[in-house]
Coordinates of C-alpha atoms and ligand atoms in Angstrom, one line a residue:
M1 CA 127.3 119.1 81.5
E2 CA 124.2 120.7 83.0
Y3 CA 126.3 123.7 83.9
F4 CA 127.5 124.1 80.3
R5 CA 124.1 123.6 78.8
Q6 CA 122.5 126.2 81.0
L7 CA 125.3 128.7 80.3
I8 CA 125.0 128.3 76.5
L9 CA 121.3 128.6 76.5
K10 CA 121.3 131.7 78.6
T11 CA 123.7 133.3 76.2
L12 CA 121.9 132.1 73.1
L13 CA 118.4 132.9 74.2
P14 CA 118.4 136.7 73.7
L15 CA 119.7 136.3 70.2
V16 CA 117.1 133.8 68.9
D17 CA 113.4 134.2 68.6
L18 CA 112.7 130.7 70.0
E19 CA 111.8 128.9 73.1
L20 CA 114.9 126.8 73.9
K21 CA 115.2 123.7 76.0
P22 CA 118.4 122.1 77.3
N23 CA 117.8 119.2 74.8
D24 CA 117.9 121.6 71.8
L25 CA 121.7 121.4 72.3
E26 CA 122.8 118.2 70.7
T27 CA 125.7 115.9 71.2
P28 CA 127.6 115.8 67.9
P29 CA 128.1 112.2 66.7
D30 CA 131.7 113.0 66.0
R31 CA 133.2 114.3 69.3
T32 CA 136.2 115.9 67.5
R33 CA 133.7 118.5 66.2
G34 CA 132.7 119.7 69.7
D35 CA 131.1 118.8 73.0
L36 CA 127.7 120.3 72.2
A37 CA 126.1 121.6 69.0
F38 CA 123.2 123.9 68.2
P39 CA 121.5 123.1 64.8
C40 CA 120.6 126.3 63.1
F41 CA 117.9 124.9 60.7
R42 CA 115.1 125.9 63.0
L43 CA 116.0 129.6 62.8
S44 CA 116.3 129.7 59.1
K45 CA 112.6 130.4 58.4
S46 CA 112.1 133.2 61.0
L47 CA 115.4 134.9 60.1
G48 CA 115.1 134.4 56.4
K49 CA 118.7 133.2 56.1
A50 CA 120.5 130.1 55.3
P51 CA 121.5 128.0 58.4
P52 CA 125.3 128.2 57.7
L53 CA 125.1 132.0 57.7
I54 CA 123.1 132.0 60.9
A55 CA 125.7 129.7 62.5
K56 CA 128.5 132.0 61.4
E57 CA 126.8 135.2 62.7
L58 CA 125.8 133.6 66.0
A59 CA 129.4 132.3 66.5
E60 CA 130.6 135.9 66.1
K61 CA 128.0 137.4 68.4
I62 CA 128.3 135.0 71.4
G63 CA 131.9 133.8 70.9
A64 CA 133.4 136.6 72.9
S65 CA 131.0 136.3 75.8
L66 CA 131.4 132.5 76.2
E67 CA 135.1 132.5 75.8
P68 CA 135.9 133.7 79.4
S69 CA 133.7 130.8 80.8
G70 CA 135.9 128.3 78.9
I71 CA 133.5 127.6 76.1
H72 CA 134.7 128.0 72.5
A73 CA 131.9 128.6 69.9
E74 CA 132.5 127.9 66.3
A75 CA 130.4 127.6 63.2
A76 CA 130.6 124.3 61.2
G77 CA 128.2 124.4 58.3
P78 CA 124.6 124.7 59.6
Y79 CA 125.8 123.9 63.2
L80 CA 127.0 126.1 65.9
N81 CA 129.5 123.9 67.8
F82 CA 130.7 124.4 71.3
R83 CA 134.0 123.0 72.7
F84 CA 134.8 123.1 76.4
K85 CA 138.3 124.0 77.5
A86 CA 140.2 122.0 80.1
P87 CA 140.1 124.7 82.8
A88 CA 136.3 124.9 82.7
L89 CA 136.0 121.1 82.6
I90 CA 138.4 120.8 85.6
E91 CA 136.3 123.3 87.6
H92 CA 132.9 122.0 86.7
V93 CA 133.5 118.3 86.2
L94 CA 136.7 117.1 87.8
L95 CA 136.4 118.9 91.1
P96 CA 132.7 117.9 91.6
I97 CA 133.6 114.3 90.9
L98 CA 136.4 114.3 93.5
A99 CA 134.2 116.0 96.0
S100 CA 131.1 113.9 95.7
S101 CA 132.6 110.5 94.9
T102 CA 130.0 107.8 94.7
R103 CA 127.2 110.3 95.0
Y104 CA 128.4 111.9 91.7
G105 CA 125.5 112.4 89.3
S106 CA 123.0 111.6 92.0
Q107 CA 119.9 113.8 92.8
P108 CA 118.3 114.0 96.2
A109 CA 116.3 110.9 97.1
A110 CA 112.7 111.1 96.1
S111 CA 113.1 114.4 94.3
R112 CA 111.6 113.0 91.2
E113 CA 108.5 110.9 90.3
S114 CA 107.5 107.7 91.9
W115 CA 108.5 104.7 89.7
V116 CA 107.7 101.1 90.3
F117 CA 109.8 98.4 88.6
E118 CA 108.8 94.8 88.4
Y119 CA 111.5 92.4 87.3
S120 CA 112.9 88.9 87.5
S121 CA 109.7 87.1 88.6
P122 CA 110.8 83.5 88.1
N123 CA 108.5 80.6 88.7
V124 CA 108.5 78.6 91.8
A125 CA 109.5 74.9 91.4
K126 CA 111.0 75.6 88.1
P127 CA 114.7 76.4 87.4
F128 CA 115.8 79.9 86.9
Q129 CA 115.9 80.3 83.2
I130 CA 118.4 82.4 81.2
Y131 CA 115.5 84.6 80.1
H132 CA 114.8 85.5 83.7
L133 CA 118.4 86.7 84.0
R134 CA 117.8 89.2 81.3
T135 CA 114.7 90.7 82.9
T136 CA 116.4 90.5 86.3
I137 CA 119.4 92.5 85.4
V138 CA 117.8 95.0 83.0
G139 CA 115.2 95.7 85.6
A140 CA 117.6 95.9 88.5
T141 CA 119.9 98.3 86.5
L142 CA 117.1 100.6 85.5
A143 CA 115.9 100.7 89.1
R144 CA 119.4 101.5 90.5
I145 CA 119.9 104.3 88.0
A146 CA 116.5 105.7 88.6
R147 CA 117.2 105.7 92.4
H148 CA 120.6 107.4 91.8
R149 CA 118.8 110.1 89.7
G150 CA 116.4 110.8 92.5
Y151 CA 113.3 108.9 91.5
Q152 CA 111.2 107.4 94.3
V153 CA 111.8 103.8 93.3
T154 CA 110.0 100.6 94.4
T155 CA 111.1 97.2 93.2
I156 CA 108.9 94.1 93.1
N157 CA 109.6 90.5 92.3
H158 CA 106.3 89.0 91.0
L159 CA 107.2 85.4 91.7
G160 CA 105.2 82.9 89.8
D161 CA 103.9 81.2 93.0
W162 CA 100.3 80.6 92.3
G163 CA 98.3 78.6 89.7
T164 CA 97.1 75.2 88.8
Q165 CA 100.7 73.8 88.6
Y166 CA 100.8 73.8 92.4
G167 CA 97.9 71.4 92.4
K168 CA 99.9 69.1 90.1
L169 CA 103.0 69.5 92.2
A170 CA 101.1 68.5 95.3
I171 CA 99.9 65.3 93.5
A172 CA 103.4 64.6 92.4
L173 CA 104.8 65.0 95.9
K174 CA 102.3 62.5 97.2
R175 CA 102.7 60.1 94.3
Y176 CA 106.5 59.9 94.5
A177 CA 106.8 60.4 98.2
S178 CA 108.5 57.1 98.9
E179 CA 111.3 57.9 96.5
L180 CA 112.1 61.4 97.7
P181 CA 114.5 62.3 100.5
A182 CA 113.4 64.2 103.6
E183 CA 115.3 67.4 102.6
L184 CA 114.0 68.5 99.2
T185 CA 115.8 70.8 96.8
L186 CA 114.6 72.8 93.8
K187 CA 116.0 70.1 91.6
H188 CA 113.7 67.5 93.2
L189 CA 110.7 69.7 92.6
V190 CA 111.7 70.3 89.0
D191 CA 112.2 66.6 88.4
I192 CA 108.9 65.5 89.9
Y193 CA 107.1 68.2 87.9
V194 CA 108.5 66.9 84.7
R195 CA 107.8 63.3 85.8
I196 CA 104.1 64.0 86.6
H197 CA 103.7 65.5 83.2
K198 CA 105.0 62.3 81.6
D199 CA 102.7 60.2 83.7
M200 CA 99.8 62.4 82.7
E201 CA 100.1 61.1 79.2
T202 CA 99.1 57.7 80.2
D203 CA 97.0 58.5 83.3
P204 CA 94.2 61.0 82.5
T205 CA 93.0 61.2 86.2
I206 CA 96.1 63.2 87.2
E207 CA 94.9 66.3 85.4
K208 CA 91.6 66.4 87.3
A209 CA 93.3 65.5 90.6
G210 CA 95.6 68.5 90.1
Q211 CA 92.8 70.8 89.4
D212 CA 91.0 69.7 92.5
A213 CA 94.1 70.1 94.6
F214 CA 94.6 73.7 93.3
R215 CA 90.9 74.5 94.1
K216 CA 91.5 73.2 97.6
L217 CA 94.6 75.5 97.8
E218 CA 92.6 78.5 96.6
A219 CA 89.9 77.6 99.2
G220 CA 92.5 77.7 101.9
D221 CA 92.9 74.0 102.7
A222 CA 95.6 73.8 105.4
E223 CA 97.4 70.8 104.1
M224 CA 97.6 72.1 100.6
R225 CA 98.9 75.4 102.0
K226 CA 101.7 73.6 103.8
I227 CA 102.8 71.8 100.7
W228 CA 102.7 75.0 98.6
K229 CA 104.6 77.0 101.3
M230 CA 107.3 74.4 101.3
C231 CA 107.7 74.6 97.5
V232 CA 107.9 78.4 97.6
D233 CA 110.6 78.3 100.4
I234 CA 112.7 75.7 98.7
S235 CA 112.7 77.7 95.4
L236 CA 113.3 81.1 97.0
K237 CA 116.3 79.7 98.8
E238 CA 117.8 78.8 95.5
F239 CA 116.8 82.0 93.7
Q240 CA 118.4 84.0 96.5
K241 CA 121.8 82.6 95.5
T242 CA 121.4 84.0 92.1
Y243 CA 120.3 87.4 93.4
E244 CA 123.4 87.5 95.6
R245 CA 125.7 86.5 92.8
Y246 CA 124.2 89.2 90.5
Q247 CA 123.9 91.8 93.3
V248 CA 120.1 92.1 92.7
T249 CA 117.7 93.2 95.4
F250 CA 114.0 93.8 95.8
D251 CA 111.9 95.9 98.1
H252 CA 109.1 93.4 97.9
F253 CA 108.8 89.7 97.1
W254 CA 105.1 90.0 96.2
G255 CA 104.5 86.9 94.2
E256 CA 101.2 86.1 92.4
S257 CA 99.9 84.5 95.7
H258 CA 100.2 87.9 97.4
Y259 CA 97.0 89.0 95.6
E260 CA 95.1 85.9 96.2
D261 CA 92.5 87.4 98.6
Q262 CA 91.8 90.2 96.1
L263 CA 90.8 88.0 93.2
K264 CA 87.2 87.3 94.1
P265 CA 86.5 91.0 95.0
L266 CA 88.1 92.0 91.7
L267 CA 85.8 89.6 89.8
T268 CA 82.8 90.9 91.7
R269 CA 83.7 94.5 90.9
L270 CA 84.2 93.7 87.2
K271 CA 80.8 91.9 87.1
K272 CA 79.1 94.9 88.8
E273 CA 80.8 97.3 86.3
G274 CA 79.3 95.1 83.6
I275 CA 82.7 94.5 81.8
L276 CA 83.2 90.8 82.9
V277 CA 81.2 88.6 80.6
E278 CA 80.8 84.9 79.9
D279 CA 82.6 83.6 76.8
Q280 CA 82.6 79.8 76.2
G281 CA 82.2 79.0 79.9
A282 CA 85.0 81.4 81.0
Q283 CA 84.7 84.9 82.4
V284 CA 86.4 87.4 80.2
V285 CA 86.8 91.2 79.6
H286 CA 86.7 92.3 75.9
V287 CA 89.7 94.5 75.3
T288 CA 91.6 96.4 72.7
S289 CA 95.2 97.3 72.5
R290 CA 96.4 100.8 73.2
D291 CA 96.3 101.7 69.5
G292 CA 92.7 100.6 69.4
K293 CA 93.1 97.3 67.7
E294 CA 90.9 94.3 68.5
I295 CA 92.8 91.7 70.5
P296 CA 91.7 88.4 72.1
P297 CA 89.7 88.9 75.3
C298 CA 91.4 88.9 78.7
I299 CA 90.4 85.7 80.5
L300 CA 90.0 86.2 84.2
E301 CA 88.3 83.1 85.4
K302 CA 88.5 79.7 83.8
S303 CA 85.4 77.6 83.3
D304 CA 86.4 75.5 86.3
G305 CA 86.3 78.6 88.5
A306 CA 90.1 78.8 89.0
S307 CA 91.9 82.1 88.8
I308 CA 94.4 82.7 86.1
Y309 CA 97.8 84.5 85.5
A310 CA 96.0 87.7 84.1
T311 CA 93.6 87.9 87.0
R312 CA 96.5 88.2 89.4
D313 CA 98.2 90.8 87.2
V314 CA 95.1 93.0 87.2
A315 CA 94.8 92.6 90.9
A316 CA 98.5 93.4 91.4
A317 CA 98.3 96.6 89.3
L318 CA 95.4 97.9 91.4
Y319 CA 97.1 97.0 94.7
R320 CA 100.4 98.6 93.7
F321 CA 98.7 101.8 92.5
E322 CA 96.8 102.0 95.8
H323 CA 100.1 101.5 97.7
F324 CA 102.4 103.7 95.7
K325 CA 100.3 106.0 93.6
F326 CA 103.1 105.5 91.1
D327 CA 103.7 107.9 88.2
R328 CA 105.1 105.1 86.2
M329 CA 105.2 101.3 86.5
S330 CA 107.5 99.3 84.3
Y331 CA 107.2 95.5 83.9
I332 CA 110.5 94.1 82.6
V333 CA 109.3 90.8 81.0
G334 CA 110.2 88.8 77.9
K335 CA 108.7 90.0 74.6
E336 CA 106.7 86.7 74.2
Q337 CA 104.3 88.1 76.8
K338 CA 103.4 91.2 74.8
L339 CA 99.9 90.1 74.2
H340 CA 99.4 89.3 77.9
F341 CA 100.3 92.8 78.9
E342 CA 98.2 94.3 76.2
Q343 CA 95.3 92.3 77.7
V344 CA 96.1 93.3 81.3
F345 CA 96.4 97.0 80.4
G346 CA 93.3 96.7 78.2
T347 CA 91.4 95.5 81.2
L348 CA 92.6 98.4 83.3
R349 CA 91.4 100.7 80.6
A350 CA 88.1 99.0 80.4
M351 CA 87.9 99.7 84.1
K352 CA 88.4 103.4 83.3
L353 CA 91.4 103.7 85.5
E354 CA 93.0 107.0 84.6
W355 CA 96.5 105.8 85.6
E356 CA 96.5 103.0 83.1
P357 CA 98.8 104.9 80.6
R358 CA 101.4 105.0 83.4
C359 CA 102.0 101.2 83.0
E360 CA 104.4 99.9 80.4
H361 CA 105.8 96.6 79.4
I362 CA 109.6 96.8 78.7
A363 CA 109.8 93.7 76.5
T364 CA 113.2 91.9 76.4
G365 CA 114.6 89.8 73.6
L366 CA 116.0 86.3 73.8
Y367 CA 119.4 84.8 74.3
R368 CA 120.8 82.9 71.3
F369 CA 123.9 80.7 71.8
K370 CA 126.9 80.3 69.5
D371 CA 128.0 77.3 71.7
A372 CA 127.2 74.2 69.7
K373 CA 125.7 72.3 72.7
M374 CA 123.2 75.0 73.4
S375 CA 122.4 76.4 70.0
T376 CA 120.4 73.3 69.1
R377 CA 118.0 74.1 71.9
K378 CA 115.4 76.8 72.1
G379 CA 116.9 79.9 73.8
N380 CA 114.3 80.1 76.6
Y381 CA 114.8 76.6 77.9
I382 CA 118.4 77.0 79.0
T383 CA 118.9 77.4 82.7
L384 CA 121.0 80.2 84.2
E385 CA 123.1 77.5 85.9
E386 CA 124.2 76.1 82.6
V387 CA 125.3 79.5 81.3
N388 CA 127.0 80.3 84.6
D389 CA 129.0 77.1 84.3
L390 CA 129.9 77.9 80.8
C391 CA 131.1 81.4 81.7
M392 CA 133.0 80.2 84.7
A393 CA 134.9 77.5 82.9
K394 CA 136.0 80.0 80.2
S395 CA 136.8 82.7 82.7
L396 CA 139.0 80.3 84.7
E397 CA 140.8 79.3 81.5
V398 CA 141.4 82.9 80.5
M399 CA 142.6 84.0 84.0
R400 CA 145.0 81.0 84.3
S401 CA 146.5 81.7 80.9
R402 CA 146.9 85.4 81.7
N403 CA 148.5 84.6 85.0
A404 CA 150.9 82.2 83.3
S405 CA 152.0 84.8 80.6
E406 CA 154.7 87.2 81.5
E407 CA 153.5 90.0 79.2
T408 CA 150.0 90.4 80.6
R409 CA 151.1 90.3 84.2
E410 CA 152.7 93.4 85.3
E411 CA 152.2 92.7 89.0
A412 CA 152.9 89.7 91.1
K413 CA 151.4 86.4 90.1
L414 CA 148.0 85.5 91.5
T415 CA 147.5 82.6 93.9
D416 CA 145.1 79.8 93.0
S417 CA 142.4 81.1 95.4
E418 CA 142.8 84.6 94.0
I419 CA 142.3 83.3 90.5
Q420 CA 139.1 81.5 91.6
T421 CA 137.7 84.6 93.1
I422 CA 138.6 86.9 90.2
A423 CA 137.4 84.3 87.6
E424 CA 134.0 84.4 89.4
Q425 CA 133.9 88.2 89.3
V426 CA 135.0 88.2 85.6
A427 CA 132.4 85.6 84.7
V428 CA 129.6 87.5 86.3
G429 CA 130.8 90.9 84.9
A430 CA 131.2 89.5 81.4
L431 CA 127.7 87.9 81.3
V432 CA 126.1 91.0 82.8
F433 CA 127.8 93.3 80.4
A434 CA 127.1 91.1 77.4
D435 CA 123.5 91.3 78.3
L436 CA 123.3 95.0 79.3
S437 CA 125.3 96.3 76.3
T438 CA 122.7 94.8 74.0
D439 CA 119.6 96.8 73.3
P440 CA 117.1 95.0 75.7
S441 CA 114.5 94.7 73.0
R442 CA 116.9 92.8 70.7
D443 CA 118.0 89.2 70.9
L444 CA 121.4 88.6 72.3
E445 CA 123.9 86.6 70.4
F446 CA 125.9 84.9 73.1
D447 CA 129.4 83.7 72.2
V448 CA 131.3 82.8 75.4
D449 CA 134.7 83.2 73.8
R450 CA 134.0 86.8 72.8
V451 CA 132.1 87.7 76.0
I452 CA 134.9 86.7 78.3
S453 CA 137.7 88.2 76.3
F454 CA 139.7 91.1 77.8
E455 CA 139.8 92.7 74.4
G456 CA 136.9 94.2 72.5
E457 CA 133.7 95.7 73.9
T458 CA 133.4 93.4 76.8
G459 CA 132.8 93.4 80.6
P460 CA 136.3 92.2 81.4
Y461 CA 137.7 95.1 79.3
L462 CA 135.9 97.6 81.6
Q463 CA 136.6 95.7 84.7
Y464 CA 140.3 95.7 83.8
A465 CA 140.4 99.5 83.2
H466 CA 138.9 100.0 86.6
T467 CA 141.4 97.6 88.2
R468 CA 144.2 99.5 86.4
C469 CA 143.0 102.8 88.0
L470 CA 143.0 101.1 91.4
S471 CA 146.5 99.8 90.9
I472 CA 147.9 103.2 89.7
L473 CA 146.4 104.8 92.8
R474 CA 147.5 102.1 95.1
K475 CA 151.1 102.4 93.9
A476 CA 151.1 106.1 94.1
G477 CA 150.3 105.9 97.9
D478 CA 150.1 109.3 99.7
A479 CA 150.4 111.2 96.4
A480 CA 147.0 109.7 95.4
V481 CA 145.4 110.8 98.6
R482 CA 146.8 114.4 98.1
A483 CA 145.5 114.4 94.5
K484 CA 141.9 114.2 95.8
S485 CA 142.2 117.6 97.3
A486 CA 144.5 119.2 94.7
P487 CA 143.6 122.9 94.3
L488 CA 141.9 124.2 91.1
S489 CA 144.8 126.5 90.2
S490 CA 147.4 123.7 90.1
L491 CA 145.2 121.3 88.2
V492 CA 144.5 124.0 85.6
S493 CA 148.1 124.8 85.2
Q494 CA 148.9 121.1 84.6
L495 CA 146.2 119.3 82.6
K496 CA 146.4 120.4 79.0
T497 CA 147.0 117.6 76.6
P498 CA 144.3 116.6 74.1
E499 CA 144.0 113.2 75.8
E500 CA 143.4 114.8 79.2
T501 CA 140.9 117.2 77.8
S502 CA 139.1 114.5 75.9
L503 CA 138.9 112.3 79.0
L504 CA 137.5 115.2 81.0
G505 CA 134.9 115.9 78.3
T506 CA 133.8 112.3 78.5
L507 CA 133.6 112.3 82.3
A508 CA 131.3 115.4 81.8
R509 CA 128.7 113.2 80.0
F510 CA 128.0 110.7 82.8
S511 CA 124.7 112.1 84.2
E512 CA 123.4 112.6 80.7
A513 CA 124.2 108.9 79.9
L514 CA 122.2 108.0 83.0
D515 CA 119.2 110.0 82.0
R516 CA 119.3 108.7 78.4
T517 CA 119.4 105.2 79.8
L518 CA 116.2 105.9 81.8
D519 CA 114.4 107.8 79.0
Q520 CA 115.0 105.0 76.5
R521 CA 114.8 102.2 79.1
K522 CA 118.0 100.9 77.7
P523 CA 121.0 100.1 80.0
S524 CA 122.9 99.7 76.7
Q525 CA 123.1 103.5 76.7
L526 CA 125.1 103.5 80.0
A527 CA 127.1 100.5 78.8
G528 CA 128.1 102.4 75.6
Y529 CA 129.1 105.4 77.6
L530 CA 131.3 103.3 79.9
L531 CA 133.0 101.9 76.8
D532 CA 133.7 105.4 75.5
L533 CA 135.1 106.4 78.9
T534 CA 137.3 103.3 79.0
K535 CA 138.6 104.0 75.5
D536 CA 139.4 107.6 76.4
F537 CA 141.1 106.4 79.6
G538 CA 143.2 104.0 77.4
H539 CA 144.4 106.9 75.2
F540 CA 145.2 109.0 78.2
Y541 CA 147.1 106.2 79.9
R542 CA 149.1 105.4 76.7
E543 CA 150.1 109.1 76.0
C544 CA 150.4 110.6 79.4
K545 CA 152.8 109.3 82.0
V546 CA 151.4 109.4 85.5
M547 CA 154.2 108.5 87.9
N548 CA 157.1 109.7 85.9
A549 CA 155.4 112.6 84.5
G550 CA 158.3 115.0 84.9
S551 CA 157.1 117.0 87.9
A552 CA 155.3 116.3 91.2
D553 CA 152.5 118.7 90.3
L554 CA 151.8 117.1 87.0
T555 CA 151.8 113.6 88.7
T556 CA 149.3 114.9 91.3
A557 CA 147.1 116.4 88.6
R558 CA 147.1 113.2 86.6
L559 CA 146.4 111.2 89.7
A560 CA 143.4 113.4 90.2
L561 CA 142.2 112.5 86.7
V562 CA 142.8 108.8 87.4
E563 CA 140.8 109.1 90.7
A564 CA 137.9 110.8 88.9
T565 CA 137.9 108.1 86.2
R566 CA 138.0 105.3 88.8
T567 CA 135.0 107.0 90.6
V568 CA 132.9 107.3 87.5
L569 CA 133.8 104.0 86.0
G570 CA 133.3 102.3 89.4
L571 CA 130.0 104.0 89.8
G572 CA 129.0 102.9 86.3
L573 CA 130.0 99.3 87.1
D574 CA 128.0 99.4 90.3
L575 CA 124.9 100.7 88.5
L576 CA 125.2 97.9 86.0
G577 CA 125.7 95.4 88.8
M578 CA 129.1 94.3 87.7
P579 CA 131.8 93.2 90.2
K580 CA 134.9 95.3 90.5
P581 CA 137.9 93.0 91.0
E582 CA 140.8 94.5 93.1
K583 CA 143.3 92.7 90.9
M584 CA 143.0 91.0 87.6
Ligands
LIG1 N1 106.6 84.3 86.1 C1 106.5 84.8 84.7 C2 107.4 83.9 83.9 O1 108.3 83.3 84.3 C3 106.9 86.2 84.6 C4 106.1 87.2 85.3 C5 106.1 88.5 84.7 N2 105.3 89.5 85.4 C6 104.0 89.7 85.4 N3 103.6 90.7 86.2 N4 103.2 89.0 84.8 O2 107.2 83.9 82.7

């Protein structure tokens, strides 16, 4: 698309008395009108003419010079529309996809700004909640796309592994020691944490004992350190299973504890700068939000001298800037923490750190469940494990019934173990897609029956289209291999139908969909693009025979188009973190 934009701008520029940027060419909402459009309203004043007349005159002036490059210009009301012809799309889209494969749409590593992403950040000794999945996959997806597009990306997991709760946990471990097995799991930690909270209702000494224990931990007490380390290790082992399942990685597991030695120096610095003041026994910084509104102060030290969540966030921001000199740092965290981030950023501003505007909170919405069992509970208190189980059960049911039905199974029946593997890939893909296809700032209405369906705008629908490409190429054997290096002339002489041209036109939009995703911080942009691509592929597949196309050349050309679709769709699924089943 970049090629087409540049060419049009170059031709348009001498005729208009305006500075033009690539984005001044818009994507028409209705694709049948054209691939790009130039709105002529802006010229109306300087030229003293009505926009439709300008569009008409421009079309006449540049039409002839763009035509040989495969771009057809046409006035439609106040718009100057451009349509790309198949030969140009084959040369500038299809061939580059075939040549660059999984590097398609990528830009050289570190050719763009440095961008830090913080996501996931679950709490040690607590179950992985469904809301953590949201921040995990939204963050991981944005980071993957940014990396693909050449940003210098760093990813961080800010584990909740520090705070007064570890004091209470230590007390609980001692208190219930005789009832606990030698090998502890995350579940044990969660259970005793809940139990100690119950006991606290009748035994007021626990609160104080917990605080003392945490103070000992902060003071470096060896025994407390050992207990704390054990809790972190047990939790991380469990979290890793989730990260593997959802193909999520991090450059750094720098939890809250990572900044522990920087908290006192930070407080000292703030005191010296005169911005840390006492307020009802606590040490706070008075802050405003970015738009200058008064907000509650940012508490950095509690009255008992213990550090707090926000203290560690301020220290973390300073540390990360020192290490990465980031141009941008995005925290992907639930919207219920909006005030917290305003306070943290407000503190950075009070410290007069010129890079503070580079920090942003990408606030994610909640999950809401249709399922009766879950809908009665508050969205955030549902564990990922429960949702995984729900999806897996449904996915197995769907896969089994598809396998049993003659209609939906064109290929050989799947074995039980194949079904198990595929059901797992479908469950993960379906959940990930349901999440990522929703605007991250919105709440997500989760209905397992709809999400796991092979029809509709779902993950399995995309996965199935990809699998279908694989199966066409597999069956074509050598012909599919030859198609990858088919010469331009033979492709141009073969691919002509509206369905083929439309599919090529959609393939051309991939990189733009990636940049739009990053600009808006919304993976739903890429998800929407992949749905368009899948729909276009469906039309092509219905209308254009591939194997019995009528001639070997036409089959080769169409196989090249299938291969390009597989590449872009596969790359899109990889970037969203969705598994790609071999068979379905
Ligand atoms: N551990 C926190 C939670 O589970 C999320 C941490 C978000 N990141 C941050 N830098 N505060 O709610």
